[in-house]
Amino acid sequence: MTFIFRVLIFPGFTFILLFTMFCDWVERKIEARMQNRIGPTYTGPAGILQPFADFVKLLAKEDIIPSNTKSVVFRFAPILSFSIFVFALFFLPIDGSNVIPHSSFEGDLIFVLALISVANFFLFLSGWSSTNPYSAIGATRVLTQFLGYDIPLFIFALTSAFLANDLSISTIAASQNVPFVLLIPWAFALFIITLQAELEKDPFDVPHAETEIVAGYETEYSGRRLAFLKLAKDVQIVLGAVIVVELFLSGPYGPVFLGLPAFWYTLWFILKVLFVVMITEYLTCVFARLRIDQVLVINWRMLIPLSILSLVATVAVAFWLNPLVV
Amino acid sequence: MTNVEQNILTALSNKLGEKILQIQTPQPRKVFVRVNAGVHRDALRVLLDKDESAGISAITGVDLGEKIELMYHIRTHGTIVTIRTEVSREDARIKSITDLIPGAIFHEREVTDLFGVIFEGYPSPKRLILSENWPKNLFPLRKDAEITNIEDKLEKVTVLDEDKRSSDGGTLVNIIMGPQHPAFIEPEKFSLKVDGEIVKEVKPRIGYVHRGVEKAAEKRTYLQDIYLVERICGICNACHAACFCQTVEAIMGTKAPPRAKYLRTVVLELNRIHSHMLLLGHAGLEIGYESFFQYMWRDREPIMDMMELLTGNRVIASFSTIGGVRRDFKEEKIPKIKVELATLKEKMSFYKHLFDRDPTLKMRTKNVGVLNKREALKLCVVGPVARGSDVKMDVRKDEPYAAYDEIPFKIITYNEGDSWARLMVRLDEISESIDIINFALDNLPSGSYRIRVPRIVPAGEALGRVEAPRGELFYYVKSNGTAYPERVKVRTPTFSNILSFVQIAEGGNIADVPASFVSLDPCFSCTDR
């Protein structure tokens, strides 16, 4: 019973969905305020229900599949990438333990990062199977960009793992008596930048540069498939933020006061994720979109050497930092 | 007649001698030279040899009944030299000048479409303005064209080659940008052949919103035409109205009173500021810099409010009229405007700092879409596009109209020739325009703001030029002594600039297409008229 409750309601599926939509709203509000606009206001108090309204609206729209798209991939890529992102979230401690209790294992960090790669590959396939030039270019851009940021993302993630001396996300999060962001701020800053590329946000939102290639790989999608594709993107943003929280901000753990620890852990978790979302949204607002070749140059010439350098620096200072780690 | 005109005429008569049939200088800085068909190329060559920065402003066709008159308007040293020649109506053929002036391609194609004049030796005789299914032998600007029941006469068309998706056996992909595309707000089509992310070939096609303003103007009185030409372009409407009015004033031989000239200057400059800010914001959007776009458009609002305060309208000003302006400024409004302008100037220096410093902005615009000076002259580009390529060209200085001969300002040029330079030209011009407005408001002459003019315009013809926000705006008006004009020719700046897009996009990255395209500040409702 607890198991079903945990998977379906809290902190599983329903919680993740609602939290995703809440994060989407926060993002839109932050972006709007940064750009001197007001953002959503109409649906619900301060427009908080806007992402939900958008999702429901898309679900109700006609779902058009282009006639020369025979591929099964086109039909299932949105729902698959969405479920993979949600599945990846199940391995991250939200209220103090994983969604499925005792599911964490040595190496689930690698597993989660691999899941993200797979989900990204589905996004690529969704565009590639659309047989539309805009989608095709958008899809190749997803892959090209992926080639650039994947390696640095792994190495930055490993920096934390090295410090915690463990490859399991929940252990890494739990071992941060002092959040790693204070111990290795360089890795934190660079990880966030790399994450911008992973989340396809400015300055790296090349795959769906709407002024160049319409909606990129999403161009041919409509109706409920588009709804799930959009939702998958939103979950991906939350997932990215959660990974940062787990690796650098000591996960959901924080001071516990009265009552259930689970309540406080969830609260810390939400606040920390919102903090990361705020940072990424800030970066999105202050940068222009780069070109795909510039993205690759930045990734290969700057981020990869920097990631290795950051790992080396961490190894060098690990001796003094280790007493601070449980 | 000034020295410049004298020099040009001497050079022409030295080379051509007897071949010149007639010389007229009806207006200052305007020379009309009549030659026989065929000699026009020699005359052009003389002008080009004399001044390497000479370029073509427009080719005007006029239906004379028996014959069709062609006028090549060449700008050289701030003077417009018009070489006029005639071709017969039945066998309308003339030698093309595109080998001498590559920038004349679109001008010739437009005449082919609208007058049925065939230019021999022209590279690609395709439709430019009219749609593909327009009847073959119907030329709308000829006086006898019957444009009723057009649905019955339309031709059948098939899918064009450039609309097919893959070409060259699959290595190149055709990407069609437009007529509907999120990067282009207005309907125009560019067929790009891309190899991966590299653009190999660009084919432009305009004319999707051709409304036949030139033809419509012939059916309306001069007064009605002011409101018609204003609607050619919503953004630079004040320029169109002012240009038309001053051209008609030139035919009548009247001059707007000094106060009207200053008032026009203020509105024209407000128009320029608002247009430039609109473009800069749009450029931000094209390169994925949404915050910049939102800020720019927010700061543009006070300018629109100023327009409303002064002219009564936010967008279409309806301010200039033949013989002056329609409204006077109230003295008590002027301090309010000056305060707003001071705030704007401060903000502009911040944006300039931003453009100088922001790394991503620079990465996207520096060395993107480079148009060097030689190419700029060859393609006869105008306005900020030319000035971004170090071509010192500004109608306000070359041939001062309104009150620009009395107001000090400088021409902004950059020599990089890339998108960044073109956007910087506009940023600097906004500051310059603010100074012009302040000067004009400080030195506003007293007196009447308009004179009454008769409705009937004496027979004659005149050229008018105005530096619109996008560059040189060119009008030719011919009057036949009635209240209705015989011919109104409008050549908008984008029409001259659009050719350079092909030049700067080819060989570039597909992601740079919108970024370099927007730096030209294209306006297709202008272009299509």
CSV table of C-alpha atoms in Angstrom, one decimal, chain A residues 51 94 111 131 134 158 204 209 232 252 256 268 282 301:
chain,number,residue,atom,x,y,z
A,51,PRO,CA,0.9,25.5,-17.1
A,94,ILE,CA,12.9,13.7,-2.6
A,111,PHE,CA,22.3,5.0,-14.5
A,131,THR,CA,10.3,14.0,-42.3
A,134,TYR,CA,13.0,22.0,-39.9
A,158,LEU,CA,31.8,12.6,-11.0
A,204,PHE,CA,22.3,26.8,-25.8
A,209,ALA,CA,15.7,28.1,-32.3
A,232,ALA,CA,8.8,16.0,-21.1
A,252,PRO,CA,16.6,17.2,0.4
A,256,VAL,CA,14.7,19.3,10.8
A,268,TRP,CA,14.1,21.9,1.7
A,282,TYR,CA,18.5,34.1,-14.9
A,301,ARG,CA,37.5,23.9,-26.2
